[in-house]
Every structure is written in C-alpha cells, then in structure tokens.
mmCIF file of C-alpha atoms and ligand atoms in Angstrom:
data_model
loop_
_atom_site.group_PDB
_atom_site.id
_atom_site.type_symbol
_atom_site.label_atom_id
_atom_site.label_comp_id
_atom_site.label_asym_id
_atom_site.label_seq_id
_atom_site.Cartn_x
_atom_site.Cartn_y
_atom_site.Cartn_z
ATOM 1 C CA UNK Q 7 -0.019 0.298 0.104
ATOM 2 C CA UNK Q 8 1.524 3.551 -0.639
ATOM 3 C CA UNK Q 9 -0.484 6.953 -0.801
ATOM 4 C CA UNK Q 10 -1.119 6.277 -4.829
ATOM 5 C CA UNK Q 11 -2.495 2.659 -4.397
ATOM 6 C CA UNK Q 12 -6.300 3.496 -4.323
ATOM 7 C CA UNK Q 13 -6.242 5.478 -7.680
ATOM 8 C CA UNK Q 14 -7.549 5.411 -10.625
ATOM 9 C CA UNK Q 15 -6.166 6.828 -14.130
ATOM 10 C CA UNK Q 16 -7.059 7.427 -17.447
ATOM 11 C CA UNK Q 17 -4.769 7.530 -20.176
ATOM 12 C CA UNK Q 18 -5.783 8.018 -23.665
ATOM 13 C CA UNK Q 19 -4.101 6.606 -27.078
ATOM 14 C CA UNK Q 20 -2.466 3.925 -24.316
ATOM 15 C CA UNK Q 21 -1.868 0.918 -26.297
ATOM 16 C CA UNK Q 22 1.211 1.905 -28.026
ATOM 17 C CA UNK Q 23 4.202 4.835 -27.519
ATOM 18 C CA UNK Q 24 4.505 7.313 -24.960
ATOM 19 C CA UNK Q 25 0.665 6.507 -23.382
ATOM 20 C CA UNK Q 26 1.487 2.670 -22.692
ATOM 21 C CA UNK Q 27 5.009 3.339 -21.175
ATOM 22 C CA UNK Q 28 2.852 6.083 -19.215
ATOM 23 C CA UNK Q 29 0.151 3.605 -18.051
ATOM 24 C CA UNK Q 30 2.658 0.777 -17.216
ATOM 25 C CA UNK Q 31 4.563 3.526 -15.001
ATOM 26 C CA UNK Q 32 1.090 4.666 -13.371
ATOM 27 C CA UNK Q 33 0.620 0.642 -12.776
ATOM 28 C CA UNK Q 34 3.979 0.755 -11.340
ATOM 29 C CA UNK Q 35 3.388 3.130 -8.737
ATOM 30 C CA UNK Q 36 0.142 0.880 -7.528
ATOM 31 C CA UNK Q 37 -2.575 2.932 -9.893
ATOM 32 C CA UNK Q 38 -5.221 1.127 -11.338
ATOM 33 C CA UNK Q 39 -4.854 2.169 -15.146
ATOM 34 C CA UNK Q 40 -7.846 2.520 -17.445
ATOM 35 C CA UNK Q 41 -6.210 2.160 -20.834
ATOM 36 C CA UNK Q 42 -8.044 4.096 -23.611
ATOM 37 C CA UNK Q 43 -7.684 2.675 -27.073
ATOM 38 C CA UNK Q 44 -9.666 3.079 -30.208
ATOM 39 C CA UNK Q 45 -9.052 -0.270 -31.148
ATOM 40 C CA UNK Q 46 -10.139 -2.686 -28.779
ATOM 41 C CA UNK Q 47 -7.774 -5.546 -29.593
ATOM 42 C CA UNK Q 48 -5.015 -3.163 -29.496
ATOM 43 C CA UNK Q 49 -6.253 -1.943 -25.814
ATOM 44 C CA UNK Q 50 -6.714 -5.065 -24.586
ATOM 45 C CA UNK Q 51 -3.301 -6.282 -25.245
ATOM 46 C CA UNK Q 52 -1.611 -3.539 -24.136
ATOM 47 C CA UNK Q 53 -3.742 -3.715 -21.022
ATOM 48 C CA UNK Q 54 -2.975 -7.319 -20.225
ATOM 49 C CA UNK Q 55 0.839 -6.296 -21.108
ATOM 50 C CA UNK Q 56 1.191 -3.399 -18.427
ATOM 51 C CA UNK Q 57 -1.419 -4.519 -15.547
ATOM 52 C CA UNK Q 58 -4.743 -2.226 -16.570
ATOM 53 C CA UNK Q 59 -7.761 -2.686 -18.010
ATOM 54 C CA UNK Q 60 -8.702 -1.121 -21.791
ATOM 55 C CA UNK Q 61 -11.551 0.696 -22.547
ATOM 56 C CA UNK Q 62 -12.475 1.904 -25.732
ATOM 57 C CA UNK Q 63 -11.970 5.587 -26.528
ATOM 58 C CA UNK Q 64 -11.828 7.581 -29.912
ATOM 59 C CA UNK Q 65 -11.438 11.287 -28.449
ATOM 60 C CA UNK Q 66 -12.757 12.534 -31.875
ATOM 61 C CA UNK Q 67 -16.178 10.425 -31.405
ATOM 62 C CA UNK Q 68 -18.434 12.010 -28.764
ATOM 63 C CA UNK Q 69 -20.230 8.682 -28.790
ATOM 64 C CA UNK Q 70 -17.199 6.599 -27.566
ATOM 65 C CA UNK Q 71 -15.932 9.580 -24.881
ATOM 66 C CA UNK Q 72 -19.508 9.467 -23.411
ATOM 67 C CA UNK Q 73 -19.169 5.430 -23.312
ATOM 68 C CA UNK Q 74 -15.785 5.542 -21.637
ATOM 69 C CA UNK Q 75 -16.702 7.995 -19.263
ATOM 70 C CA UNK Q 76 -20.045 6.305 -18.511
ATOM 71 C CA UNK Q 77 -17.851 3.052 -18.048
ATOM 72 C CA UNK Q 78 -15.712 4.091 -15.533
ATOM 73 C CA UNK Q 79 -18.483 6.073 -13.511
ATOM 74 C CA UNK Q 80 -19.884 2.155 -13.655
ATOM 75 C CA UNK Q 81 -16.579 0.469 -12.753
ATOM 76 C CA UNK Q 82 -14.587 3.096 -10.294
ATOM 77 C CA UNK Q 83 -16.911 5.827 -9.320
ATOM 78 C CA UNK Q 84 -14.457 8.291 -9.971
ATOM 79 C CA UNK Q 85 -11.202 8.864 -11.186
ATOM 80 C CA UNK Q 86 -8.059 10.479 -9.778
ATOM 81 C CA UNK Q 87 -5.389 11.107 -12.749
ATOM 82 C CA UNK Q 88 -6.449 12.089 -16.537
ATOM 83 C CA UNK Q 89 -3.593 11.744 -19.100
ATOM 84 C CA UNK Q 90 -4.691 13.386 -22.420
ATOM 85 C CA UNK Q 91 -1.840 11.737 -24.359
ATOM 86 C CA UNK Q 92 -3.872 9.962 -27.458
ATOM 87 C CA UNK Q 93 -2.274 12.621 -30.650
ATOM 88 C CA UNK Q 94 -1.434 12.674 -34.332
ATOM 89 C CA UNK Q 95 0.579 14.697 -36.552
ATOM 90 C CA UNK Q 96 -1.509 14.696 -39.579
ATOM 91 C CA UNK Q 97 1.648 13.870 -41.703
ATOM 92 C CA UNK Q 98 1.215 10.220 -41.434
ATOM 93 C CA UNK Q 99 4.531 7.952 -41.088
ATOM 94 C CA UNK Q 100 6.768 11.114 -41.404
ATOM 95 C CA UNK Q 101 8.342 12.707 -38.763
ATOM 96 C CA UNK Q 102 7.175 16.454 -38.074
ATOM 97 C CA UNK Q 103 11.018 17.010 -38.147
ATOM 98 C CA UNK Q 104 10.710 16.460 -41.697
ATOM 99 C CA UNK Q 105 7.045 17.011 -42.635
ATOM 100 C CA UNK Q 106 6.666 19.422 -45.545
ATOM 101 C CA UNK Q 107 3.064 18.765 -45.976
ATOM 102 C CA UNK Q 108 2.527 21.281 -42.638
ATOM 103 C CA UNK Q 109 4.009 24.498 -44.922
ATOM 104 C CA UNK Q 110 1.940 27.439 -43.718
ATOM 105 C CA UNK Q 111 1.781 28.348 -47.269
ATOM 106 C CA UNK Q 112 0.715 25.319 -48.720
ATOM 107 C CA UNK Q 113 -0.870 23.018 -45.960
ATOM 108 C CA UNK Q 114 -3.989 21.524 -46.837
ATOM 109 C CA UNK Q 115 -7.146 22.837 -44.395
ATOM 110 C CA UNK Q 116 -9.177 19.561 -43.749
ATOM 111 C CA UNK Q 117 -5.589 18.416 -42.436
ATOM 112 C CA UNK Q 118 -5.069 21.040 -40.378
ATOM 113 C CA UNK Q 119 -8.784 20.619 -39.001
ATOM 114 C CA UNK Q 120 -8.248 16.641 -38.386
ATOM 115 C CA UNK Q 121 -5.171 17.258 -36.328
ATOM 116 C CA UNK Q 122 -7.183 20.071 -33.980
ATOM 117 C CA UNK Q 123 -9.729 17.879 -33.814
ATOM 118 C CA UNK Q 124 -7.561 15.142 -31.949
ATOM 119 C CA UNK Q 125 -4.961 17.019 -30.130
ATOM 120 C CA UNK Q 126 -6.674 20.101 -29.082
ATOM 121 C CA UNK Q 127 -10.889 19.453 -29.532
ATOM 122 C CA UNK Q 128 -10.168 15.627 -28.350
ATOM 123 C CA UNK Q 129 -8.630 17.142 -24.928
ATOM 124 C CA UNK Q 130 -11.689 19.537 -23.892
ATOM 125 C CA UNK Q 131 -14.157 16.663 -25.133
ATOM 126 C CA UNK Q 132 -12.600 13.887 -23.027
ATOM 127 C CA UNK Q 133 -11.251 16.250 -20.253
ATOM 128 C CA UNK Q 134 -15.214 17.439 -19.689
ATOM 129 C CA UNK Q 135 -16.573 14.314 -20.206
ATOM 130 C CA UNK Q 136 -14.283 13.130 -17.087
ATOM 131 C CA UNK Q 137 -14.547 16.081 -14.997
ATOM 132 C CA UNK Q 138 -17.438 14.828 -13.334
ATOM 133 C CA UNK Q 139 -15.734 11.695 -11.990
ATOM 134 C CA UNK Q 140 -12.675 13.497 -11.197
ATOM 135 C CA UNK Q 141 -14.052 16.383 -8.889
ATOM 136 C CA UNK Q 142 -14.725 13.279 -7.118
ATOM 137 C CA UNK Q 143 -11.150 12.219 -6.166
ATOM 138 C CA UNK Q 144 -9.750 13.769 -3.235
ATOM 139 C CA UNK Q 145 -6.430 15.113 -5.388
ATOM 140 C CA UNK Q 146 -7.432 15.022 -8.934
ATOM 141 C CA UNK Q 147 -4.498 15.628 -11.538
ATOM 142 C CA UNK Q 148 -4.691 16.278 -15.107
ATOM 143 C CA UNK Q 149 -2.153 16.381 -17.514
ATOM 144 C CA UNK Q 150 -1.887 17.246 -21.284
ATOM 145 C CA UNK Q 151 0.759 15.866 -23.348
ATOM 146 C CA UNK Q 152 2.131 18.696 -25.050
ATOM 147 C CA UNK Q 153 5.150 18.989 -27.235
ATOM 148 C CA UNK Q 154 8.519 21.486 -27.462
ATOM 149 C CA UNK Q 155 7.277 22.182 -30.758
ATOM 150 C CA UNK Q 156 4.392 24.021 -29.659
ATOM 151 C CA UNK Q 157 6.249 26.344 -27.376
ATOM 152 C CA UNK Q 158 6.354 29.955 -29.055
ATOM 153 C CA UNK Q 159 8.971 31.134 -27.377
ATOM 154 C CA UNK Q 160 11.327 28.268 -29.293
ATOM 155 C CA UNK Q 161 9.760 28.425 -32.333
ATOM 156 C CA UNK Q 162 10.175 32.226 -32.186
ATOM 157 C CA UNK Q 163 13.713 32.217 -31.224
ATOM 158 C CA UNK Q 164 15.628 32.984 -34.448
ATOM 159 C CA UNK Q 165 18.403 30.776 -33.122
ATOM 160 C CA UNK Q 166 16.595 28.608 -31.128
ATOM 161 C CA UNK Q 167 16.239 24.736 -32.004
ATOM 162 C CA UNK Q 168 12.751 24.662 -33.704
ATOM 163 C CA UNK Q 169 13.916 26.983 -36.587
ATOM 164 C CA UNK Q 170 15.863 24.410 -38.076
ATOM 165 C CA UNK Q 171 12.669 22.217 -38.850
ATOM 166 C CA UNK Q 172 10.073 22.920 -41.692
ATOM 167 C CA UNK Q 173 7.265 25.452 -40.233
ATOM 168 C CA UNK Q 174 4.066 23.710 -39.423
ATOM 169 C CA UNK Q 175 0.628 25.176 -39.882
ATOM 170 C CA UNK Q 176 -0.869 21.785 -37.860
ATOM 171 C CA UNK Q 177 0.985 20.202 -35.311
ATOM 172 C CA UNK Q 178 2.806 22.701 -33.839
ATOM 173 C CA UNK Q 179 -0.265 25.133 -33.298
ATOM 174 C CA UNK Q 180 -2.458 21.959 -31.910
ATOM 175 C CA UNK Q 181 0.127 21.543 -29.237
ATOM 176 C CA UNK Q 182 -0.039 25.553 -28.791
ATOM 177 C CA UNK Q 183 -3.560 25.194 -28.851
ATOM 178 C CA UNK Q 184 -3.269 22.418 -25.850
ATOM 179 C CA UNK Q 185 -0.675 25.189 -23.862
ATOM 180 C CA UNK Q 186 -2.813 27.962 -24.191
ATOM 181 C CA UNK Q 187 -5.924 24.786 -22.973
ATOM 182 C CA UNK Q 188 -4.007 23.923 -20.291
ATOM 183 C CA UNK Q 189 -3.686 27.345 -18.562
ATOM 184 C CA UNK Q 190 -7.484 27.950 -19.065
ATOM 185 C CA UNK Q 191 -8.530 24.754 -17.326
ATOM 186 C CA UNK Q 192 -5.779 25.263 -14.323
ATOM 187 C CA UNK Q 193 -7.037 28.788 -13.836
ATOM 188 C CA UNK Q 194 -10.682 27.760 -13.649
ATOM 189 C CA UNK Q 195 -10.391 24.207 -11.758
ATOM 190 C CA UNK Q 196 -7.154 25.856 -9.255
ATOM 191 C CA UNK Q 197 -9.749 26.881 -6.811
ATOM 192 C CA UNK Q 198 -11.072 22.828 -6.908
ATOM 193 C CA UNK Q 199 -7.543 21.970 -5.863
ATOM 194 C CA UNK Q 200 -7.486 20.192 -9.394
ATOM 195 C CA UNK Q 201 -3.910 20.376 -10.723
ATOM 196 C CA UNK Q 202 -3.414 20.654 -14.401
ATOM 197 C CA UNK Q 203 -0.392 20.590 -16.440
ATOM 198 C CA UNK Q 204 1.645 20.429 -19.809
ATOM 199 C CA UNK Q 205 4.589 18.444 -20.514
ATOM 200 C CA UNK Q 206 7.335 18.106 -23.586
ATOM 201 C CA UNK Q 207 8.153 14.352 -23.420
ATOM 202 C CA UNK Q 208 10.970 15.255 -25.574
ATOM 203 C CA UNK Q 209 12.050 13.315 -28.695
ATOM 204 C CA UNK Q 210 10.796 9.645 -28.381
ATOM 205 C CA UNK Q 211 11.342 7.012 -30.417
ATOM 206 C CA UNK Q 212 7.735 6.330 -31.424
ATOM 207 C CA UNK Q 213 5.815 5.778 -34.520
ATOM 208 C CA UNK Q 214 4.492 9.373 -34.674
ATOM 209 C CA UNK Q 215 8.197 10.401 -35.820
ATOM 210 C CA UNK Q 216 8.889 7.472 -37.553
ATOM 211 C CA UNK Q 217 11.293 6.321 -34.870
ATOM 212 C CA UNK Q 218 13.722 9.002 -35.191
ATOM 213 C CA UNK Q 219 13.298 9.931 -31.536
ATOM 214 C CA UNK Q 220 16.445 9.159 -29.239
ATOM 215 C CA UNK Q 221 14.718 8.607 -25.576
ATOM 216 C CA UNK Q 222 12.618 5.328 -24.843
ATOM 217 C CA UNK Q 223 9.109 5.209 -24.334
ATOM 218 C CA UNK Q 224 9.639 4.981 -20.831
ATOM 219 C CA UNK Q 225 12.272 8.034 -20.689
ATOM 220 C CA UNK Q 226 9.567 10.366 -22.067
ATOM 221 C CA UNK Q 227 6.871 8.737 -20.117
ATOM 222 C CA UNK Q 228 8.703 9.810 -16.817
ATOM 223 C CA UNK Q 229 7.838 13.501 -16.843
ATOM 224 C CA UNK Q 230 3.972 12.660 -17.489
ATOM 225 C CA UNK Q 231 4.290 10.544 -14.194
ATOM 226 C CA UNK Q 232 5.729 12.906 -12.476
ATOM 227 C CA UNK Q 233 3.013 15.482 -13.187
ATOM 228 C CA UNK Q 234 0.418 13.003 -12.900
ATOM 229 C CA UNK Q 235 1.924 11.784 -8.776
ATOM 230 C CA UNK Q 236 1.938 15.503 -7.845
ATOM 231 C CA UNK Q 237 1.204 16.208 -4.498
ATOM 232 C CA UNK Q 238 -0.863 18.767 -2.310
ATOM 233 C CA UNK Q 239 1.940 21.673 -2.779
ATOM 234 C CA UNK Q 240 2.075 20.861 -6.674
ATOM 235 C CA UNK Q 241 1.992 23.437 -9.644
ATOM 236 C CA UNK Q 242 -0.978 23.733 -11.725
ATOM 237 C CA UNK Q 243 -1.078 25.468 -15.195
ATOM 238 C CA UNK Q 244 3.098 25.032 -15.438
ATOM 239 C CA UNK Q 245 4.786 23.439 -18.909
ATOM 240 C CA UNK Q 246 7.016 20.827 -17.658
ATOM 241 C CA UNK Q 247 10.204 18.794 -19.381
ATOM 242 C CA UNK Q 248 12.713 16.452 -17.845
ATOM 243 C CA UNK Q 249 14.828 19.422 -17.054
ATOM 244 C CA UNK Q 250 12.054 21.386 -15.147
ATOM 245 C CA UNK Q 251 9.926 24.719 -16.692
ATOM 246 C CA UNK Q 252 9.453 24.791 -20.836
ATOM 247 C CA UNK Q 253 9.199 28.444 -22.002
ATOM 248 C CA UNK Q 254 5.234 28.886 -23.539
HETATM 249 P P1 NAI A 19 2.180 7.133 -30.903
HETATM 250 O O1 NAI A 19 1.896 7.444 -32.402
HETATM 251 O O2 NAI A 19 3.291 5.956 -30.620
HETATM 252 O O3 NAI A 19 0.753 7.239 -30.346
HETATM 253 C C1 NAI A 19 -0.166 8.060 -30.050
HETATM 254 C C2 NAI A 19 -1.208 7.493 -29.290
HETATM 255 O O4 NAI A 19 -2.495 8.187 -30.062
HETATM 256 C C3 NAI A 19 -1.666 6.110 -30.467
HETATM 257 O O5 NAI A 19 -2.009 5.293 -28.951
HETATM 258 C C4 NAI A 19 -3.105 6.328 -31.170
HETATM 259 O O6 NAI A 19 -3.217 5.253 -31.158
HETATM 260 C C5 NAI A 19 -3.403 7.393 -30.313
HETATM 261 N N1 NAI A 19 -4.412 8.118 -30.874
HETATM 262 C C6 NAI A 19 -4.504 8.877 -32.026
HETATM 263 N N2 NAI A 19 -5.828 9.477 -32.281
HETATM 264 C C7 NAI A 19 -5.923 9.160 -31.682
HETATM 265 C C8 NAI A 19 -7.640 8.887 -31.336
HETATM 266 N N3 NAI A 19 -8.841 9.638 -32.013
HETATM 267 N N4 NAI A 19 -8.389 8.555 -30.165
HETATM 268 C C9 NAI A 19 -8.004 7.786 -29.326
HETATM 269 N N5 NAI A 19 -6.322 7.616 -29.260
HETATM 270 C C10 NAI A 19 -5.544 8.133 -30.498
HETATM 271 O O7 NAI A 19 3.304 8.267 -30.893
HETATM 272 P P2 NAI A 19 3.641 8.720 -29.380
HETATM 273 O O8 NAI A 19 5.072 9.678 -29.697
HETATM 274 O O9 NAI A 19 3.039 7.967 -28.326
HETATM 275 O O10 NAI A 19 2.482 10.191 -28.954
HETATM 276 C C11 NAI A 19 2.168 10.408 -27.853
HETATM 277 C C12 NAI A 19 1.577 12.035 -27.286
HETATM 278 O O11 NAI A 19 2.866 12.304 -26.999
HETATM 279 C C13 NAI A 19 1.196 12.807 -28.636
HETATM 280 O O12 NAI A 19 0.097 13.395 -28.044
HETATM 281 C C14 NAI A 19 2.507 13.174 -29.166
HETATM 282 O O13 NAI A 19 2.139 14.541 -29.787
HETATM 283 C C15 NAI A 19 3.062 13.268 -27.974
HETATM 284 N N6 NAI A 19 4.719 13.797 -28.447
HETATM 285 C C16 NAI A 19 5.756 13.091 -28.871
HETATM 286 C C17 NAI A 19 6.784 13.003 -29.109
HETATM 287 C C18 NAI A 19 7.837 12.170 -29.290
HETATM 288 O O14 NAI A 19 9.090 12.418 -30.091
HETATM 289 N N7 NAI A 19 7.236 10.999 -29.894
HETATM 290 C C19 NAI A 19 7.425 14.641 -28.948
HETATM 291 C C20 NAI A 19 6.426 15.402 -28.189
HETATM 292 C C21 NAI A 19 5.163 15.356 -27.898
#
C-alpha cells in the first residue's frame, strides 16, 4: 500500500508509445490504470501487458468519449488522474521534423482540422466528460501531453532549435493550443484543487516520428508520470519537461 494504491488513472491513446509507457509506470506506482484505445484488441493487449484494464476510446468521437466516461463511472465511481496523451501529427508516418506538407503557405486545411480534432478538441471533449468523475477524487490531476514544438518562445527564437525544422501550420499550433487550454483549465479548476499541467516528453522513439526519436518511451513517460502523481503542493498551469519548466 502507498499513497497511489487507491487511485484510478485514465491514459488516452495508451495502446502504444508514450501512452503505453505512462500506463505501465502509473500501474507500477500502484494505481489502477485504464488504457484508452480506439482498437479494442490493441487496447486489451496493452492492458494485459502493463497490468491495467482497457476501454474503447476515440477522442474525436463524442459517443465513444461518453461511453468510456460512463464505463469508468460504473466500474470505479471516480477518476484521480487523467492523462490526455492521444495525438497525431497529420503527416502520417513522416516525422514532424521532416514533414513538408504542414508548411503554412501550402497546408491542406482538412489536415489542420483533423489534427486539431484529435490534439485539441479531443482534449476538451475527454476532459469535460471526465471532470465530474475527477471532482469525486480527493486530489485530482490532469496532464496534457504537449510538445516542445508547441512552444512559441522556442519557435520564435531565430537561433533556437525549432527554427531548423520545417514550419508547421498543423501539429505545432495544435500543441500551442493544448498549452493555452492547460492554462485556462488550470485557472478555472485551481479553486477546486485540481492540478492541470502540460508536458513536453522530449524527442521519443515512437511511431509518431517514424522512430527517429532518441529517448525511449519509458524516458519520455517519466515527466508525464511525475506530473500525474504531484503532491498537494504541486504546481498547476505549468509546462514541464524532464529538465524543468519549458518556456511557453
Ligand atoms: P504514437 O503514435 O506511438 O501514439 C499516439 C497514440 O495516440 C496511439 O496510441 C494512437 O492510437 C492514439 N490516438 C491517435 N488518435 C487517436 C484518437 N482519435 N483517439 C484515441 N487515441 C488516438 O506516438 P507517441 O509519440 O507515443 O505520442 C503520444 C503523445 O506524445 C502525442 O500527443 C504526441 O503529440 C506527443 N509527443 C510525442 C513526441 C515524440 O517525440 N514521440 C514529442 C512530443 C510530444
């Protein structure tokens, strides 16, 4: 038994990558972990592997989000930790560091809409569906998996690392919007003791960047888990990486 043993956590997009590693580490802390996945079989396989339970969850599908929230309510009656991890780049198996189809001058608007649907509107949909359950937990935590690519401070620094990458009108702005939402949710929920933070996991070896990242999913998940298990004196409305605060 420890302080986390009685907690219930939901991780979206948990069948692989950083989400799966996050689920595994939260389970290792003693939490009961619900792995959200669009594909039931992949969800069940990942849940069996990390010692959690699976729920079908497509963050872009309102009925799916409602059904998942209902299932967690019936099964557990509350939620202590929500990790909004599900995300797409919009460029398929091309790493965001190489994607030329997101250049602002030529981007396909439907692609931008699809990216925002998952990365931004999905966060709002899932958070709002789960908030009634989070409010029943003694110390609720919300972690939004953002990206250094969403940092306006880094992107607008002419000598910064991001200006060497192709400009993006889809993925990067979607993560900037996630950061903005994080601040707004934190401001609304501060009085209720719900801590809401955004994280930059670093450049992690997963499908999303065609396995060009240099960190393991477990290394990328570490900061997510740290923010998901914050004590009562923890920050809210911040943006953090493994090294500490990330500039907005
Ligand atoms: P991944 O491609 O391995 O995992 C993404 C997960 O999201 C998958 O489980 C996928 O099925 C799920 N997903 C996509 N659309 C969904 C939807 N509509 N509903 C539910 N689930 C959906 O990639 P990775 O790297 O694990 O990405 C996880 C998060 O980390 C994403 O939000 C990504 O933007 C973020 N991130 C990743 C970085 C990296 O270097 N890998 C760097 C910075 C941020």
